[in-house]
Amino acid sequence: MKEEGARGTHVLVFPFPAQGHINPMLQFCKRLASKGLKVTLATTLFITKIAHNEVSNIRVEGISDGFDEGGMKEAESPYAYLERFQIVAPQSLAELIEKQESSGYPFRCLIYDSMMPWALEIAKRFGLVTASFFTQSCANDAIYYNVKKGLLSIPVEGPTVSLPGLPILGIHDLPAFIYNWESYPPFLELVLNQFQNVEKADCLLINTFDKLEDEVLKWMSKLYPIKTIGPTMPLIYLDNRVEDDKDYGLSLFQPSKETYMDWLNMREAGSVIYVSFGSFAELGDEQMEELALGLKSSNHYFLWVVRKSEENKIPKSLVEAKSEKGLVVAWCSQLEVLAHNAVGCFMTHCGWNSTIEAVSLGVPMIAMPQLADQTTNAKFVEDVWEVGVRVKLDEKGIARREEIEQCVKEVMEGDRREQIKKNAFRWKVLAKEAVDEGGIQIRTLKNL
C-alpha cells in the first residue's frame, strides 16, 4: 500500500473489546481517515450499543462475541468470555470481510489487535495486507516475547532479571501476568500468544515513540518489521494537526456531569493531585481507605475519579467531611484534566494509555500499579524516564496512608520536585517531536 495510492483504500481496524485497547486504535483510525483512507472499526455488538460519543469519518461495524447483550459481564467469568469470544468472533469477522467484498469498497488491509492472532489467518484467507497493533509498551512486549520463546522461564528464578534492551528488572517490575502467573492463566496465554504467528504479519505497529523506548525498540526491530505510531492521543494536545481532535471517540463510560473543570479553574497552577486508576482496576476496601486518608493528610487539593461501581468503598469519613481540598467524581475527560495547569501530578495505576498521556503532557506521576503491564510501566516512570515516584507496599500488598502522603509530598513539594518537573517537560517536548517526525502519519503504512 504505497502512500501515493492510499487515498480511497479501505482499512479494517479490529481492537480487542476493552476501553484501553479501543482508545489507541480508534485514535489511529482518525489519523488514517485524515489522510484520505476509508476506515471501518469493527467492535462487538454490545459495545456499539453502549458506547457514548460518535466518531466522524469512521464507520463502526458491530460483530458478535457471543455475548451481544452484556459483553464480558454477561459471561460467567472473564475466562468463560475469552473462551467463547475466540470461537464466535472469528466467524463474525470473516462474515464482515466477505460481506464487504461485494460492495464497491472491499477491505484492502486489516489492522488487528495483537491480542487476537487468529485475525491474521482470516485476513490472509481473503488476501488482505496485515498489520498487528501492539497497544502496550515495547518493554512489556519484549518481556512477553522472551517468555513465549522460552528465553525467560516461569516461575522466574532469582531476585532480578536481565533481558536485551531493558534495564535490570526486579521480580515485581515484571508484568503481573509473569511474576504472579498462577493467578492469571488465561490472560497469560492471551499476552504470550501475541507472538504466535506475528512473523506472518506484513508489519507490527507499536503504540510508543522511538526516543521513549529507544534501546528495546532497537532490539525488537532486529526481529520484526516494526513501525512506532505513538503517542496515539488526540492531536489538539500535541500539535493540532487534525483540527478539533479533542477526544478519543467511543467511550464505554458516561463522562461525569460534575463541574470538575470549574473546580480546577479555581485552583492555583500545579496545586492539584489528579487520582485515577482507569476503567478496570478494582481497589480493595482497605486500600481505598488508606488512599483516602493519605490524600486527605497530604493537605493538597485532589481530584479523585471513583467509578460508580466502586463508590461504596469510599470511607464515610471522607464523604461526610466534604473537604474543599478534595473532589470525587465518577468519571471525567482525563486528557482535559491532565492538560489543565492546576494539575501538579497524576496518581495513576500506570496503564499504558494513562502513562503515555501523562508523559506526552509533561505531568509528573505517582505510580501505584495494580495488575497486568502496570508494574513494568511504573518501573520506567520512576527509574528510566525519572518523571515520578512509585509507592511502596507493605507485607499485605497495601500502600499505607503514610506512604501515600510521603509520595505526594515528594512530587508536589520535595527536593526532587524540580528535577522531576524538568524531566517531565523534556519528555513532553520529545512526544511532540515524535508527531512532527511522522510517528502517527499515514506513511507508517506506505511500505506494506
XYZ file of C-alpha atoms in Angstrom:
448
model
C 0.000 0.000 0.000
C 2.048 2.930 -1.277
C 1.312 6.386 0.054
C 0.514 7.780 -3.383
C -2.144 5.104 -3.874
C -3.501 5.176 -0.363
C -6.374 7.607 -0.961
C -9.611 5.663 -1.108
C -8.043 2.473 0.271
C -10.396 0.779 2.738
C -8.788 -0.286 6.019
C -10.474 -2.500 8.622
C -9.310 -1.915 12.208
C -10.147 -4.514 14.847
C -9.322 -3.776 18.516
C -9.716 -6.122 21.461
C -13.051 -5.180 23.117
C -11.746 -3.191 26.108
C -11.521 0.582 26.547
C -7.734 0.559 26.907
C -7.378 -1.242 23.579
C -10.109 0.605 21.706
C -8.784 4.103 22.512
C -5.350 3.971 20.829
C -6.593 2.008 17.815
C -9.539 4.347 17.323
C -7.221 7.331 17.537
C -5.032 5.748 14.872
C -8.181 5.280 12.755
C -8.781 9.035 12.910
C -5.270 9.741 11.665
C -5.707 7.325 8.774
C -9.039 8.916 7.856
C -7.465 12.384 7.982
C -5.051 11.236 5.253
C -7.859 10.191 2.918
C -8.284 6.496 3.703
C -11.669 4.901 4.162
C -11.677 3.341 7.638
C -14.016 0.891 9.339
C -13.677 -0.002 13.014
C -15.028 -3.426 13.962
C -16.045 -3.938 17.573
C -18.543 -6.072 19.444
C -22.289 -5.568 19.081
C -22.554 -4.925 22.809
C -20.019 -2.092 22.661
C -21.819 -0.473 19.723
C -24.963 -0.410 21.874
C -23.441 1.147 24.995
C -20.710 3.382 23.552
C -21.057 7.117 24.087
C -19.997 9.738 21.518
C -19.657 9.394 17.771
C -16.564 9.383 15.591
C -16.644 11.455 12.427
C -15.198 9.908 9.262
C -15.028 6.457 10.883
C -17.566 3.780 10.092
C -18.277 1.468 13.040
C -19.446 -2.105 12.433
C -20.613 -4.498 15.128
C -19.671 -8.187 15.199
C -20.768 -10.862 17.635
C -18.587 -12.009 20.515
C -21.155 -14.496 21.778
C -22.397 -12.088 24.459
C -24.289 -9.475 22.459
C -26.481 -8.235 25.324
C -23.972 -7.836 28.145
C -20.429 -8.286 26.880
C -17.922 -9.655 29.384
C -20.326 -9.047 32.300
C -22.801 -11.451 30.672
C -20.248 -14.268 30.881
C -19.770 -16.400 33.995
C -16.166 -15.209 34.262
C -13.513 -13.423 32.193
C -12.174 -16.868 31.333
C -15.565 -18.016 30.019
C -15.793 -14.808 27.987
C -12.405 -15.314 26.344
C -13.194 -18.940 25.511
C -16.494 -18.022 23.831
C -15.046 -14.907 22.195
C -12.341 -16.916 20.420
C -14.976 -19.214 18.934
C -17.630 -16.709 17.846
C -15.633 -13.589 16.899
C -13.501 -15.204 14.130
C -16.605 -16.333 12.270
C -18.229 -12.913 12.691
C -15.097 -11.126 11.449
C -14.900 -13.359 8.378
C -18.561 -12.658 7.594
C -17.945 -8.908 7.789
C -14.970 -9.092 5.406
C -16.892 -11.330 2.995
C -19.906 -9.018 3.056
C -17.705 -6.023 2.265
C -16.150 -7.807 -0.736
C -19.397 -7.447 -2.686
C -19.526 -3.683 -2.082
C -17.732 -1.006 -4.008
C -15.162 -0.655 -1.223
C -13.712 -4.038 -0.230
C -11.176 -4.073 2.581
C -7.540 -3.961 1.463
C -5.865 -4.085 4.860
C -6.621 -5.427 8.334
C -5.041 -3.743 11.351
C -5.802 -6.123 14.206
C -5.071 -6.085 17.923
C -2.096 -8.327 18.657
C -4.185 -9.989 21.404
C -6.171 -11.698 18.620
C -3.583 -13.540 16.468
C -6.313 -15.594 14.818
C -7.413 -12.452 12.957
C -4.248 -12.653 10.835
C -5.206 -16.044 9.422
C -8.649 -14.754 8.459
C -7.132 -11.718 6.736
C -4.693 -13.889 4.780
C -7.585 -16.072 3.657
C -9.101 -13.006 1.998
C -5.804 -11.722 0.631
C -5.601 -8.655 2.894
C -2.460 -6.820 3.913
C -1.993 -7.252 7.674
C -0.619 -5.131 10.482
C -0.545 -6.347 14.077
C -1.205 -3.465 16.509
C 0.509 -3.752 19.923
C -1.312 -1.452 22.352
C 1.131 -1.942 25.230
C 4.675 -0.632 25.652
C 7.528 -2.170 23.697
C 9.181 -3.085 27.014
C 6.241 -5.262 28.013
C 6.023 -6.740 24.523
C 9.702 -7.700 24.738
C 9.190 -9.413 28.093
C 6.258 -11.435 26.758
C 8.323 -12.340 23.670
C 11.120 -13.707 25.847
C 8.683 -15.837 27.844
C 6.907 -17.094 24.706
C 10.204 -18.123 23.113
C 11.422 -19.856 26.268
C 14.197 -17.307 26.876
C 12.676 -16.365 30.242
C 11.290 -19.227 32.295
C 8.227 -19.149 34.542
C 8.327 -19.185 37.509
C 11.115 -16.629 37.377
C 14.169 -17.546 39.433
C 16.317 -15.025 41.253
C 15.578 -11.543 42.539
C 16.380 -9.790 39.226
C 16.086 -10.382 35.502
C 18.378 -9.173 32.697
C 16.846 -9.017 29.208
C 18.124 -7.431 25.958
C 17.260 -3.744 25.566
C 15.820 -3.426 29.078
C 17.129 -2.199 32.431
C 17.720 -4.751 35.188
C 14.236 -5.668 36.425
C 13.256 -6.864 39.868
C 10.675 -9.643 40.049
C 7.892 -7.156 40.805
C 8.986 -4.925 37.915
C 7.867 -7.678 35.533
C 4.233 -7.713 34.348
C 1.888 -9.177 36.959
C 0.918 -11.866 34.458
C 4.534 -13.083 34.700
C 5.516 -12.801 38.384
C 2.014 -13.835 39.553
C 1.332 -16.140 36.637
C -0.702 -18.739 38.551
C -3.429 -16.126 39.218
C -3.958 -15.203 35.562
C -3.578 -18.341 33.387
C -5.984 -17.319 30.557
C -4.617 -13.765 30.445
C -1.028 -15.021 30.429
C -1.907 -17.181 27.436
C -3.547 -14.162 25.780
C -0.459 -11.935 26.038
C 2.003 -14.666 25.104
C 0.008 -15.655 22.032
C 0.593 -12.195 20.567
C 3.732 -13.807 19.154
C 2.027 -16.990 17.983
C 2.134 -16.137 14.267
C 3.193 -12.493 14.180
C 6.098 -13.220 11.838
C 3.458 -13.686 9.106
C 2.175 -10.109 9.520
C 3.338 -7.530 6.992
C 4.056 -5.033 9.750
C 3.966 -4.530 13.522
C 2.596 -1.224 14.800
C 3.604 -0.339 18.368
C 1.898 2.343 20.438
C 5.048 4.148 21.540
C 7.628 6.530 20.093
C 11.293 5.934 19.351
C 13.036 8.029 21.993
C 10.735 6.838 24.786
C 11.872 3.208 24.453
C 14.958 3.561 22.311
C 17.013 0.539 23.389
C 14.289 -2.090 23.466
C 12.858 -0.835 20.155
C 16.254 -1.258 18.512
C 16.395 -4.817 19.796
C 12.831 -5.701 18.734
C 13.366 -4.117 15.312
C 16.026 -6.746 14.587
C 13.328 -9.398 14.974
C 10.281 -7.863 13.264
C 9.359 -5.054 10.812
C 8.281 -2.528 13.459
C 6.699 0.901 12.988
C 6.187 3.130 16.030
C 2.921 5.074 15.782
C 2.653 6.727 19.197
C 1.700 8.681 21.086
C -1.829 7.777 19.984
C -3.752 10.590 21.602
C -5.872 13.464 20.238
C -3.599 15.910 18.449
C -5.090 19.043 19.986
C -2.857 18.145 22.956
C 0.235 17.754 20.762
C 0.270 19.808 17.555
C -3.384 20.124 16.443
C -2.529 18.572 13.078
C -6.045 17.128 12.942
C -8.334 20.100 13.556
C -10.541 19.927 16.676
C -9.201 16.464 17.537
C -10.085 16.595 21.258
C -11.413 13.161 22.211
C -10.611 9.548 21.507
C -14.173 8.948 20.323
C -16.112 5.938 21.561
C -16.271 5.686 25.340
C -17.678 2.824 27.385
C -18.309 5.200 30.291
C -20.589 8.215 30.507
C -18.492 11.267 31.463
C -19.411 12.817 34.801
C -21.696 15.813 34.835
C -19.950 17.265 37.901
C -18.372 20.637 37.317
C -14.839 19.370 37.868
C -13.423 21.800 35.313
C -14.964 24.719 37.202
C -13.412 23.309 40.379
C -9.998 23.043 38.685
C -10.291 26.560 37.315
C -10.418 27.876 40.873
C -7.118 26.224 41.851
C -3.618 27.598 41.542
C -1.198 26.224 38.951
C 0.316 22.884 39.943
C -1.707 22.605 43.170
C -3.932 19.567 42.411
C -3.259 15.836 42.534
C -5.292 14.005 39.879
C -6.079 10.446 41.027
C -7.423 7.761 38.710
C -6.959 4.018 38.402
C -8.553 3.510 34.998
C -11.510 1.565 33.732
C -10.664 -1.919 35.016
C -8.643 -1.946 38.267
C -10.569 -2.518 41.495
C -9.039 -1.427 44.798
C -9.991 -3.317 47.946
C -11.861 -1.643 50.804
C -8.752 -1.381 52.963
C -6.698 0.149 50.153
C -9.452 2.649 49.355
C -9.492 3.796 52.967
C -5.710 4.125 53.143
C -5.680 6.062 49.870
C -8.423 8.422 51.038
C -6.698 9.125 54.340
C -3.319 9.552 52.687
C -4.680 12.090 50.212
C -6.503 13.956 52.953
C -3.491 14.137 55.262
C -1.227 15.362 52.438
C -3.092 18.664 52.685
C -3.087 19.115 48.906
C -6.084 19.534 46.629
C -7.081 16.299 44.891
C -9.476 15.324 42.106
C -10.253 11.623 42.528
C -12.055 9.522 39.914
C -14.029 6.695 41.542
C -16.229 4.643 39.219
C -19.847 4.198 40.314
C -19.189 0.510 40.896
C -16.504 1.499 43.437
C -18.302 4.369 45.213
C -19.402 2.202 48.151
C -15.729 1.761 49.092
C -15.136 5.467 49.747
C -14.734 5.927 53.534
C -17.742 7.610 55.129
C -15.421 9.950 56.989
C -14.234 11.412 53.680
C -17.757 11.763 52.304
C -19.080 13.377 55.484
C -16.132 15.760 55.780
C -16.904 17.304 52.379
C -13.468 18.886 52.495
C -12.874 21.644 49.983
C -9.478 20.024 49.418
C -10.996 17.080 47.561
C -13.475 16.432 44.782
C -14.624 12.891 43.923
C -16.210 12.277 40.505
C -17.459 9.132 38.785
C -15.649 9.844 35.503
C -14.048 12.716 33.638
C -12.179 13.654 30.484
C -8.730 12.536 31.551
C -6.866 14.369 28.803
C -8.679 17.592 29.580
C -7.748 17.240 33.241
C -4.105 16.297 32.632
C -3.713 19.293 30.308
C -5.071 21.712 32.932
C -2.409 23.919 34.527
C -3.860 23.335 38.010
C -2.761 19.679 37.916
C 0.609 19.189 39.590
C 0.835 15.409 39.467
C -1.057 12.283 38.449
C -1.531 9.372 40.866
C -2.047 6.521 38.437
C -2.280 2.749 38.082
C 0.178 3.120 35.174
C -1.969 1.613 32.462
C -0.073 2.263 29.239
C -2.593 4.756 27.824
C -2.598 6.781 31.053
C 1.189 6.612 31.280
C 1.861 7.793 27.755
C -0.738 10.559 28.116
C 0.975 11.886 31.236
C 4.411 11.624 29.609
C 3.184 13.445 26.489
C 1.589 16.222 28.540
C 4.555 16.620 30.887
C 2.704 15.652 34.083
C 4.762 14.130 36.963
C 3.399 10.834 38.288
C 2.894 8.868 41.468
C 2.881 5.269 40.277
C 0.576 2.839 42.064
C 0.341 -0.172 39.706
C -2.404 -2.744 40.154
C -2.099 -5.513 37.549
C -1.061 -6.615 34.048
C 1.659 -4.445 32.441
C 1.366 -1.652 35.001
C 4.252 -2.788 37.222
C 6.716 -2.565 34.325
C 5.378 0.842 33.293
C 5.834 2.027 36.897
C 9.479 0.910 36.791
C 10.073 3.100 33.741
C 8.215 6.054 35.292
C 10.480 6.091 38.343
C 13.848 4.722 37.206
C 14.141 5.152 33.426
C 12.266 8.333 32.495
C 12.544 9.676 36.068
C 9.218 11.507 35.892
C 7.744 10.317 39.167
C 7.893 8.044 42.201
C 6.432 4.618 42.905
C 4.547 3.821 46.104
C 5.902 1.041 48.291
C 3.591 -1.697 49.560
C 3.589 -3.372 52.944
C 3.661 -7.126 53.574
C -0.096 -7.305 52.834
C 0.351 -5.594 49.468
C -1.260 -2.371 50.735
C 0.027 1.175 50.137
C -0.437 2.749 53.573
C -1.605 6.313 54.190
C 1.839 7.399 55.423
C 3.493 6.113 52.244
C 0.904 7.813 50.040
C 1.313 11.093 51.906
C 5.108 10.841 51.592
C 4.929 10.196 47.830
C 2.582 13.143 47.331
C 4.886 15.455 49.228
C 7.953 14.208 47.344
C 6.418 15.020 43.958
C 4.497 18.141 44.944
C 6.950 19.845 47.310
C 10.026 17.711 47.972
C 13.674 18.136 46.982
C 13.188 16.047 43.835
C 10.184 18.061 42.661
C 12.040 20.437 40.326
C 14.110 17.691 38.703
C 11.019 15.534 38.151
C 9.217 18.513 36.600
C 12.217 19.226 34.364
C 12.344 15.585 33.206
C 8.581 15.579 32.569
C 8.859 18.707 30.435
C 11.672 17.125 28.400
C 9.521 14.109 27.558
C 6.642 16.408 26.628
C 8.896 18.074 24.043
C 10.068 14.711 22.713
C 6.476 13.475 22.369
C 5.635 16.471 20.179
C 8.754 15.843 18.122
C 7.621 12.249 17.602
C 4.464 13.541 15.915
C 6.462 16.023 13.837
C 8.679 13.169 12.665
C 5.607 11.298 11.460
C 5.023 8.920 14.387
C 1.269 8.870 13.707
C 1.051 9.520 9.981
C -0.103 7.506 7.022
C 3.429 6.873 5.881
C 3.765 4.290 8.660
C 1.885 2.014 6.265
C 3.456 3.068 2.956
C 5.860 0.126 2.808
C 3.225 -2.548 3.412
